[in-house]
Each structure stands twice: as structure tokens, then as C-alpha cells.
Amino acid sequence: MMETETQKKKTILTKAADWAKANKSWLLVLAVLLAAALLALWALDAHRSAQLSALRAEYAATTEKLNAAEAETAAARKVLADKTAALAALQTANDRRIQEVTSNAYKQARALGDDDLLAAYNRLITGARQRNADRERTDSGD
């Protein structure tokens, strides 16, 4: 009775060994299939490794280009900031000069007598009329 219980409790490895003894030709086919599967997996791994290496190289090149573009952008931003500061300084100086000129013109106008002021105004109007007449002649093709 004990022997039958022990025979029933055969492990999977024991059953596999018994099957291998009984079916040696199928075992050879199974070994060839396993070898083919391992070869296919190795080839797939090699292919994926090659693709991964190519992608890493492409990523490194793209990163290098991106870093160069960022450096170029930073340099352009610095130039823009410098030019903006220079423009602001020029505008401030120009505004100051306009105020000075306006102030001086106002002082000179107040210092003039009424006759001199009227004569200066008439010269200004006459000059503007002449410039407009010159423009009209140039525009009409004369």
C-alpha cells in the first residue's frame, strides 16, 4: 500500500524524466525548438540593443544641438537687453534735449516783441506753404 502512495506522489521532474526516457525523439525536437527560440530571442535582443544605441546617439546629438541653440538664444537675449538699455538711454537723452529746446524756444518767444513774433510766425507759415507747393509739383510729375 505504501508503494502505491509513493508512486502517486511522483514529482513533476520525475514525470518529465520518465517521459524523456520514453520519447527520446520528441525530446530532441523539443531541444531544437528551445534552441531556436533562444536564438530568436538573442537576435531580437541584439536588434533592440542596436536600435537603443542608435537612439542614444541621436539623443546625444539632439541634446548637443539644443544646448547650442539655448546658448545662442541666451546670447541674443543679452544683446537685446543691451540694445534695449541703450535705446532707453537715448530716449531719455532725446527727451531731455527736446525739453531744453522747447524751454529755450519758449524763453526766446517770450523775449520777442509782438512784431518780431508775428514776423517769425509769418516766415514759418510761408515756409510750410512753399514746402507743400514743392511736394505737389513733385507728386504731379512736373
GROMACS .gro file of N, CA and C in nm:
model
  426
    1MET      N    1   0.079  -0.117   0.000
    1MET     CA    2   0.000   0.000   0.000
    1MET      C    3   0.085   0.125   0.000
    2MET      N    4   0.196   0.121   0.068
    2MET     CA    5   0.286   0.234   0.074
    2MET      C    6   0.348   0.262  -0.060
    3GLU      N    7   0.376   0.161  -0.133
    3GLU     CA    8   0.441   0.179  -0.261
    3GLU      C    9   0.347   0.251  -0.359
    4THR      N   10   0.222   0.220  -0.357
    4THR     CA   11   0.130   0.285  -0.449
    4THR      C   12   0.113   0.433  -0.416
    5GLU      N   13   0.116   0.466  -0.287
    5GLU     CA   14   0.108   0.607  -0.249
    5GLU      C   15   0.232   0.682  -0.295
    6THR      N   16   0.346   0.621  -0.285
    6THR     CA   17   0.470   0.684  -0.327
    6THR      C   18   0.471   0.700  -0.478
    7GLN      N   19   0.419   0.602  -0.547
    7GLN     CA   20   0.413   0.614  -0.691
    7GLN      C   21   0.317   0.725  -0.733
    8LYS      N   22   0.211   0.745  -0.658
    8LYS     CA   23   0.117   0.851  -0.690
    8LYS      C   24   0.176   0.988  -0.665
    9LYS      N   25   0.268   0.997  -0.573
    9LYS     CA   26   0.326   1.125  -0.536
    9LYS      C   27   0.452   1.156  -0.617
   10LYS      N   28   0.459   1.112  -0.738
   10LYS     CA   29   0.574   1.143  -0.822
   10LYS      C   30   0.578   1.295  -0.848
   11THR      N   31   0.695   1.347  -0.845
   11THR     CA   32   0.710   1.491  -0.870
   11THR      C   33   0.705   1.517  -1.019
   12ILE      N   34   0.694   1.644  -1.052
   12ILE     CA   35   0.688   1.683  -1.192
   12ILE      C   36   0.818   1.649  -1.262
   13LEU      N   37   0.930   1.668  -1.194
   13LEU     CA   38   1.059   1.635  -1.256
   13LEU      C   39   1.071   1.486  -1.284
   14THR      N   40   1.019   1.405  -1.194
   14THR     CA   41   1.025   1.260  -1.215
   14THR      C   42   0.939   1.222  -1.334
   15LYS      N   43   0.822   1.283  -1.343
   15LYS     CA   44   0.734   1.255  -1.457
   15LYS      C   45   0.800   1.300  -1.588
   16ALA      N   46   0.867   1.415  -1.584
   16ALA     CA   47   0.935   1.464  -1.705
   16ALA      C   48   1.048   1.372  -1.744
   17ALA      N   49   1.121   1.323  -1.645
   17ALA     CA   50   1.231   1.230  -1.674
   17ALA      C   51   1.178   1.101  -1.733
   18ASP      N   52   1.070   1.050  -1.681
   18ASP     CA   53   1.009   0.929  -1.736
   18ASP      C   54   0.963   0.952  -1.879
   19TRP      N   55   0.901   1.069  -1.905
   19TRP     CA   56   0.855   1.099  -2.040
   19TRP      C   57   0.973   1.111  -2.136
   20ALA      N   58   1.085   1.171  -2.089
   20ALA     CA   59   1.202   1.188  -2.174
   20ALA      C   60   1.262   1.052  -2.210
   21LYS      N   61   1.262   0.959  -2.117
   21LYS     CA   62   1.315   0.825  -2.146
   21LYS      C   63   1.228   0.755  -2.250
   22ALA      N   64   1.099   0.774  -2.239
   22ALA     CA   65   1.007   0.705  -2.329
   22ALA      C   66   1.002   0.772  -2.467
   23ASN      N   67   1.025   0.903  -2.476
   23ASN     CA   68   1.010   0.977  -2.602
   23ASN      C   69   1.138   1.053  -2.636
   24LYS      N   70   1.244   0.981  -2.666
   24LYS     CA   71   1.372   1.046  -2.694
   24LYS      C   72   1.367   1.131  -2.821
   25SER      N   73   1.294   1.092  -2.921
   25SER     CA   74   1.288   1.170  -3.045
   25SER      C   75   1.216   1.303  -3.021
   26TRP      N   76   1.108   1.300  -2.943
   26TRP     CA   77   1.037   1.424  -2.912
   26TRP      C   78   1.122   1.516  -2.825
   27LEU      N   79   1.204   1.456  -2.741
   27LEU     CA   80   1.295   1.535  -2.659
   27LEU      C   81   1.393   1.611  -2.746
   28LEU      N   82   1.442   1.546  -2.851
   28LEU     CA   83   1.532   1.612  -2.946
   28LEU      C   84   1.461   1.727  -3.018
   29VAL      N   85   1.337   1.705  -3.059
   29VAL     CA   86   1.259   1.810  -3.125
   29VAL      C   87   1.238   1.927  -3.028
   30LEU      N   88   1.206   1.895  -2.903
   30LEU     CA   89   1.186   1.999  -2.802
   30LEU      C   90   1.315   2.078  -2.779
   31ALA      N   91   1.430   2.010  -2.775
   31ALA     CA   92   1.559   2.077  -2.756
   31ALA      C   93   1.589   2.169  -2.874
   32VAL      N   94   1.559   2.123  -2.996
   32VAL     CA   95   1.582   2.206  -3.115
   32VAL      C   96   1.490   2.329  -3.112
   33LEU      N   97   1.364   2.309  -3.074
   33LEU     CA   98   1.272   2.421  -3.064
   33LEU      C   99   1.317   2.522  -2.958
   34LEU      N  100   1.363   2.472  -2.845
   34LEU     CA  101   1.414   2.561  -2.741
   34LEU      C  102   1.537   2.638  -2.788
   35ALA      N  103   1.626   2.567  -2.858
   35ALA     CA  104   1.746   2.633  -2.911
   35ALA      C  105   1.706   2.741  -3.013
   36ALA      N  106   1.608   2.709  -3.098
   36ALA     CA  107   1.563   2.806  -3.198
   36ALA      C  108   1.498   2.927  -3.129
   37ALA      N  109   1.420   2.902  -3.026
   37ALA     CA  110   1.357   3.012  -2.953
   37ALA      C  111   1.463   3.099  -2.885
   38LEU      N  112   1.564   3.034  -2.825
   38LEU     CA  113   1.672   3.109  -2.763
   38LEU      C  114   1.750   3.191  -2.865
   39LEU      N  115   1.775   3.135  -2.981
   39LEU     CA  116   1.845   3.207  -3.088
   39LEU      C  117   1.762   3.326  -3.135
   40ALA      N  118   1.631   3.306  -3.150
   40ALA     CA  119   1.543   3.415  -3.192
   40ALA      C  120   1.541   3.526  -3.087
   41LEU      N  121   1.534   3.488  -2.961
   41LEU     CA  122   1.537   3.588  -2.854
   41LEU      C  123   1.670   3.662  -2.850
   42TRP      N  124   1.779   3.590  -2.872
   42TRP     CA  125   1.911   3.655  -2.874
   42TRP      C  126   1.920   3.754  -2.991
   43ALA      N  127   1.869   3.714  -3.109
   43ALA     CA  128   1.872   3.802  -3.226
   43ALA      C  129   1.784   3.925  -3.201
   44LEU      N  130   1.668   3.906  -3.142
   44LEU     CA  131   1.579   4.016  -3.110
   44LEU      C  132   1.646   4.111  -3.011
   45ASP      N  133   1.713   4.056  -2.911
   45ASP     CA  134   1.784   4.138  -2.812
   45ASP      C  135   1.897   4.217  -2.878
   46ALA      N  136   1.969   4.153  -2.968
   46ALA     CA  137   2.078   4.222  -3.038
   46ALA      C  138   2.023   4.336  -3.125
   47HIS      N  139   1.911   4.308  -3.192
   47HIS     CA  140   1.848   4.411  -3.276
   47HIS      C  141   1.801   4.529  -3.191
   48ARG      N  142   1.735   4.498  -3.081
   48ARG     CA  143   1.687   4.605  -2.992
   48ARG      C  144   1.803   4.682  -2.931
   49SER      N  145   1.912   4.614  -2.898
   49SER     CA  146   2.030   4.682  -2.844
   49SER      C  147   2.090   4.777  -2.948
   50ALA      N  148   2.093   4.735  -3.073
   50ALA     CA  149   2.144   4.822  -3.179
   50ALA      C  150   2.054   4.944  -3.197
   51GLN      N  151   1.923   4.921  -3.194
   51GLN     CA  152   1.829   5.034  -3.205
   51GLN      C  153   1.846   5.129  -3.088
   52LEU      N  154   1.862   5.074  -2.969
   52LEU     CA  155   1.881   5.156  -2.850
   52LEU      C  156   2.009   5.238  -2.859
   53SER      N  157   2.115   5.179  -2.908
   53SER     CA  158   2.241   5.252  -2.925
   53SER      C  159   2.224   5.366  -3.026
   54ALA      N  160   2.154   5.339  -3.136
   54ALA     CA  161   2.130   5.443  -3.236
   54ALA      C  162   2.046   5.556  -3.178
   55LEU      N  163   1.945   5.521  -3.100
   55LEU     CA  164   1.861   5.624  -3.038
   55LEU      C  165   1.939   5.705  -2.937
   56ARG      N  166   2.027   5.641  -2.862
   56ARG     CA  167   2.111   5.714  -2.766
   56ARG      C  168   2.203   5.812  -2.837
   57ALA      N  169   2.260   5.769  -2.949
   57ALA     CA  170   2.348   5.858  -3.026
   57ALA      C  171   2.268   5.976  -3.082
   58GLU      N  172   2.149   5.948  -3.134
   58GLU     CA  173   2.064   6.054  -3.187
   58GLU      C  174   2.022   6.151  -3.076
   59TYR      N  175   1.992   6.095  -2.958
   59TYR     CA  176   1.954   6.179  -2.844
   59TYR      C  177   2.070   6.269  -2.804
   60ALA      N  178   2.190   6.215  -2.802
   60ALA     CA  179   2.307   6.295  -2.766
   60ALA      C  180   2.330   6.408  -2.867
   61ALA      N  181   2.314   6.376  -2.996
   61ALA     CA  182   2.331   6.479  -3.099
   61ALA      C  183   2.223   6.587  -3.086
   62THR      N  184   2.100   6.545  -3.062
   62THR     CA  185   1.991   6.641  -3.046
   62THR      C  186   2.012   6.727  -2.922
   63THR      N  187   2.058   6.666  -2.815
   63THR     CA  188   2.085   6.741  -2.692
   63THR      C  189   2.196   6.843  -2.716
   64GLU      N  190   2.296   6.804  -2.791
   64GLU     CA  191   2.406   6.897  -2.823
   64GLU      C  192   2.354   7.016  -2.905
   65LYS      N  193   2.269   6.986  -3.004
   65LYS     CA  194   2.210   7.095  -3.085
   65LYS      C  195   2.124   7.185  -2.999
   66LEU      N  196   2.047   7.125  -2.909
   66LEU     CA  197   1.960   7.202  -2.821
   66LEU      C  198   2.042   7.293  -2.730
   67ASN      N  199   2.151   7.241  -2.676
   67ASN     CA  200   2.238   7.322  -2.590
   67ASN      C  201   2.298   7.438  -2.668
   68ALA      N  202   2.339   7.411  -2.792
   68ALA     CA  203   2.396   7.517  -2.876
   68ALA      C  204   2.289   7.623  -2.905
   69ALA      N  205   2.167   7.579  -2.935
   69ALA     CA  206   2.059   7.674  -2.963
   69ALA      C  207   2.024   7.755  -2.838
   70GLU      N  208   2.027   7.692  -2.721
   70GLU     CA  209   2.000   7.765  -2.597
   70GLU      C  210   2.107   7.869  -2.570
   71ALA      N  211   2.233   7.834  -2.596
   71ALA     CA  212   2.342   7.930  -2.577
   71ALA      C  213   2.327   8.047  -2.674
   72GLU      N  214   2.291   8.017  -2.799
   72GLU     CA  215   2.271   8.121  -2.899
   72GLU      C  216   2.155   8.213  -2.859
   73THR      N  217   2.047   8.152  -2.808
   73THR     CA  218   1.931   8.229  -2.763
   73THR      C  219   1.969   8.318  -2.645
   74ALA      N  220   2.047   8.265  -2.551
   74ALA     CA  221   2.089   8.345  -2.436
   74ALA      C  222   2.175   8.463  -2.481
   75ALA      N  223   2.263   8.439  -2.577
   75ALA     CA  224   2.347   8.547  -2.628
   75ALA      C  225   2.261   8.653  -2.698
   76ALA      N  226   2.162   8.608  -2.776
   76ALA     CA  227   2.074   8.702  -2.846
   76ALA      C  228   1.991   8.783  -2.745
   77ARG      N  229   1.947   8.717  -2.637
   77ARG     CA  230   1.872   8.789  -2.534
   77ARG      C  231   1.958   8.893  -2.465
   78LYS      N  232   2.086   8.861  -2.443
   78LYS     CA  233   2.176   8.956  -2.380
   78LYS      C  234   2.196   9.077  -2.472
   79VAL      N  235   2.216   9.051  -2.601
   79VAL     CA  236   2.232   9.161  -2.698
   79VAL      C  237   2.105   9.246  -2.700
   80LEU      N  238   1.988   9.179  -2.699
   80LEU     CA  239   1.862   9.253  -2.697
   80LEU      C  240   1.850   9.339  -2.572
   81ALA      N  241   1.887   9.284  -2.458
   81ALA     CA  242   1.880   9.361  -2.333
   81ALA      C  243   1.974   9.481  -2.339
   82ASP      N  244   2.096   9.460  -2.392
   82ASP     CA  245   2.192   9.571  -2.404
   82ASP      C  246   2.137   9.679  -2.497
   83LYS      N  247   2.082   9.637  -2.611
   83LYS     CA  248   2.030   9.735  -2.707
   83LYS      C  249   1.906   9.806  -2.651
   84THR      N  250   1.824   9.735  -2.576
   84THR     CA  251   1.707   9.796  -2.513
   84THR      C  252   1.751   9.902  -2.412
   85ALA      N  253   1.854   9.869  -2.333
   85ALA     CA  254   1.905   9.965  -2.236
   85ALA      C  255   1.964  10.087  -2.307
   86ALA      N  256   2.038  10.065  -2.416
   86ALA     CA  257   2.095  10.176  -2.492
   86ALA      C  258   1.984  10.262  -2.553
   87LEU      N  259   1.879  10.197  -2.604
   87LEU     CA  260   1.767  10.271  -2.661
   87LEU      C  261   1.696  10.355  -2.554
   88ALA      N  262   1.679  10.297  -2.435
   88ALA     CA  263   1.616  10.372  -2.327
   88ALA      C  264   1.701  10.493  -2.288
   89ALA      N  265   1.834  10.474  -2.286
   89ALA     CA  266   1.922  10.587  -2.255
   89ALA      C  267   1.912  10.695  -2.362
   90LEU      N  268   1.909  10.654  -2.490
   90LEU     CA  269   1.894  10.751  -2.599
   90LEU      C  270   1.760  10.825  -2.591
   91GLN      N  271   1.655  10.751  -2.560
   91GLN     CA  272   1.523  10.815  -2.550
   91GLN      C  273   1.521  10.916  -2.436
   92THR      N  274   1.584  10.881  -2.324
   92THR     CA  275   1.590  10.973  -2.210
   92THR      C  276   1.668  11.098  -2.247
   93ALA      N  277   1.782  11.079  -2.312
   93ALA     CA  278   1.864  11.194  -2.355
   93ALA      C  279   1.787  11.278  -2.456
   94ASN      N  280   1.720  11.213  -2.549
   94ASN     CA  281   1.642  11.285  -2.651
   94ASN      C  282   1.529  11.364  -2.585
   95ASP      N  283   1.459  11.302  -2.491
   95ASP     CA  284   1.351  11.372  -2.422
   95ASP      C  285   1.405  11.495  -2.347
   96ARG      N  286   1.520  11.479  -2.284
   96ARG     CA  287   1.581  11.590  -2.211
   96ARG      C  288   1.618  11.702  -2.307
   97ARG      N  289   1.675  11.669  -2.424
   97ARG     CA  290   1.712  11.771  -2.523
   97ARG      C  291   1.587  11.840  -2.578
   98ILE      N  292   1.480  11.763  -2.603
   98ILE     CA  293   1.356  11.824  -2.651
   98ILE      C  294   1.302  11.922  -2.548
   99GLN      N  295   1.308  11.885  -2.422
   99GLN     CA  296   1.261  11.976  -2.317
   99GLN      C  297   1.347  12.102  -2.312
  100GLU      N  298   1.479  12.085  -2.327
  100GLU     CA  299   1.568  12.202  -2.326
  100GLU      C  300   1.538  12.294  -2.444
  101VAL      N  301   1.525  12.235  -2.563
  101VAL     CA  302   1.499  12.314  -2.683
  101VAL      C  303   1.364  12.384  -2.671
  102THR      N  304   1.265  12.312  -2.625
  102THR     CA  305   1.132  12.372  -2.608
  102THR      C  306   1.137  12.485  -2.506
  103SER      N  307   1.207  12.461  -2.398
  103SER     CA  308   1.220  12.564  -2.296
  103SER      C  309   1.291  12.687  -2.351
  104ASN      N  310   1.400  12.666  -2.424
  104ASN     CA  311   1.474  12.777  -2.484
  104ASN      C  312   1.388  12.851  -2.587
  105ALA      N  313   1.314  12.777  -2.668
  105ALA     CA  314   1.228  12.840  -2.770
  105ALA      C  315   1.120  12.921  -2.701
  106TYR      N  316   1.065  12.866  -2.595
  106TYR     CA  317   0.961  12.940  -2.522
  106TYR      C  318   1.017  13.068  -2.462
  107LYS      N  319   1.138  13.060  -2.405
  107LYS     CA  320   1.203  13.178  -2.348
  107LYS      C  321   1.230  13.283  -2.456
  108GLN      N  322   1.280  13.236  -2.572
  108GLN     CA  323   1.309  13.329  -2.681
  108GLN      C  324   1.181  13.392  -2.733
  109ALA      N  325   1.075  13.312  -2.743
  109ALA     CA  326   0.948  13.366  -2.793
  109ALA      C  327   0.892  13.470  -2.696
  110ARG      N  328   0.908  13.448  -2.569
  110ARG     CA  329   0.859  13.546  -2.471
  110ARG      C  330   0.943  13.673  -2.472
  111ALA      N  331   1.070  13.657  -2.512
  111ALA     CA  332   1.158  13.773  -2.516
  111ALA      C  333   1.132  13.859  -2.639
  112LEU      N  334   1.073  13.802  -2.744
  112LEU     CA  335   1.047  13.877  -2.866
  112LEU      C  336   0.929  13.973  -2.845
  113GLY      N  337   0.934  14.077  -2.921
  113GLY     CA  338   0.820  14.169  -2.919
  113GLY      C  339   0.710  14.114  -3.007
  114ASP      N  340   0.595  14.176  -3.003
  114ASP     CA  341   0.481  14.128  -3.081
  114ASP      C  342   0.509  14.134  -3.230
  115ASP      N  343   0.574  14.238  -3.278
  115ASP     CA  344   0.602  14.249  -3.421
  115ASP      C  345   0.700  14.142  -3.466
  116ASP      N  346   0.804  14.117  -3.386
  116ASP     CA  347   0.902  14.013  -3.421
  116ASP      C  348   0.837  13.874  -3.418
  117LEU      N  349   0.752  13.851  -3.323
  117LEU     CA  350   0.683  13.723  -3.312
  117LEU      C  351   0.590  13.702  -3.431
  118LEU      N  352   0.519  13.804  -3.471
  118LEU     CA  353   0.431  13.795  -3.587
  118LEU      C  354   0.512  13.771  -3.714
  119ALA      N  355   0.626  13.836  -3.729
  119ALA     CA  356   0.712  13.816  -3.847
  119ALA      C  357   0.766  13.673  -3.850
  120ALA      N  358   0.807  13.620  -3.735
  120ALA     CA  359   0.859  13.481  -3.729
  120ALA      C  360   0.748  13.382  -3.764
  121TYR      N  361   0.627  13.407  -3.715
  121TYR     CA  362   0.512  13.321  -3.745
  121TYR      C  363   0.481  13.324  -3.894
  122ASN      N  364   0.485  13.441  -3.954
  122ASN     CA  365   0.460  13.453  -4.098
  122ASN      C  366   0.566  13.380  -4.179
  123ARG      N  367   0.695  13.389  -4.135
  123ARG     CA  368   0.802  13.315  -4.205
  123ARG      C  369   0.778  13.164  -4.194
  124LEU      N  370   0.733  13.118  -4.081
  124LEU     CA  371   0.704  12.976  -4.060
  124LEU      C  372   0.591  12.930  -4.152
  125ILE      N  373   0.485  13.005  -4.160
  125ILE     CA  374   0.371  12.971  -4.246
  125ILE      C  375   0.411  12.974  -4.392
  126THR      N  376   0.487  13.077  -4.433
  126THR     CA  377   0.532  13.088  -4.572
  126THR      C  378   0.620  12.969  -4.610
  127GLY      N  379   0.711  12.932  -4.522
  127GLY     CA  380   0.798  12.816  -4.548
  127GLY      C  381   0.718  12.688  -4.563
  128ALA      N  382   0.617  12.669  -4.478
  128ALA     CA  383   0.534  12.550  -4.486
  128ALA      C  384   0.456  12.547  -4.617
  129ARG      N  385   0.405  12.661  -4.659
  129ARG     CA  386   0.331  12.668  -4.786
  129ARG      C  387   0.421  12.636  -4.904
  130GLN      N  388   0.545  12.686  -4.900
  130GLN     CA  389   0.638  12.658  -5.010
  130GLN      C  390   0.672  12.509  -5.015
  131ARG      N  391   0.693  12.449  -4.900
  131ARG     CA  392   0.723  12.305  -4.898
  131ARG      C  393   0.606  12.224  -4.952
  132ASN      N  394   0.485  12.261  -4.916
  132ASN     CA  395   0.367  12.191  -4.968
  132ASN      C  396   0.354  12.209  -5.118
  133ALA      N  397   0.382  12.329  -5.167
  133ALA     CA  398   0.376  12.353  -5.312
  133ALA      C  399   0.482  12.270  -5.383
  134ASP      N  400   0.602  12.262  -5.324
  134ASP     CA  401   0.708  12.180  -5.386
  134ASP      C  402   0.666  12.033  -5.391
  135ARG      N  403   0.602  11.985  -5.287
  135ARG     CA  404   0.558  11.845  -5.284
  135ARG      C  405   0.451  11.819  -5.390
  136GLU      N  406   0.360  11.913  -5.406
  136GLU     CA  407   0.255  11.895  -5.505
  136GLU      C  408   0.313  11.895  -5.645
  137ARG      N  409   0.413  11.979  -5.672
  137ARG     CA  410   0.477  11.978  -5.803
  137ARG      C  411   0.550  11.845  -5.827
  138THR      N  412   0.618  11.793  -5.726
  138THR     CA  413   0.692  11.668  -5.741
  138THR      C  414   0.596  11.550  -5.759
  139ASP      N  415   0.484  11.553  -5.688
  139ASP     CA  416   0.387  11.444  -5.699
  139ASP      C  417   0.316  11.444  -5.834
  140SER      N  418   0.292  11.559  -5.891
  140SER     CA  419   0.219  11.564  -6.018
  140SER      C  420   0.309  11.532  -6.137
  141GLY      N  421   0.441  11.523  -6.115
  141GLY     CA  422   0.532  11.481  -6.222
  141GLY      C  423   0.592  11.597  -6.295
  142ASP      N  424   0.583  11.718  -6.248
  142ASP     CA  425   0.642  11.836  -6.313
  142ASP      C  426   0.792  11.838  -6.297
   0.00000   0.00000   0.00000
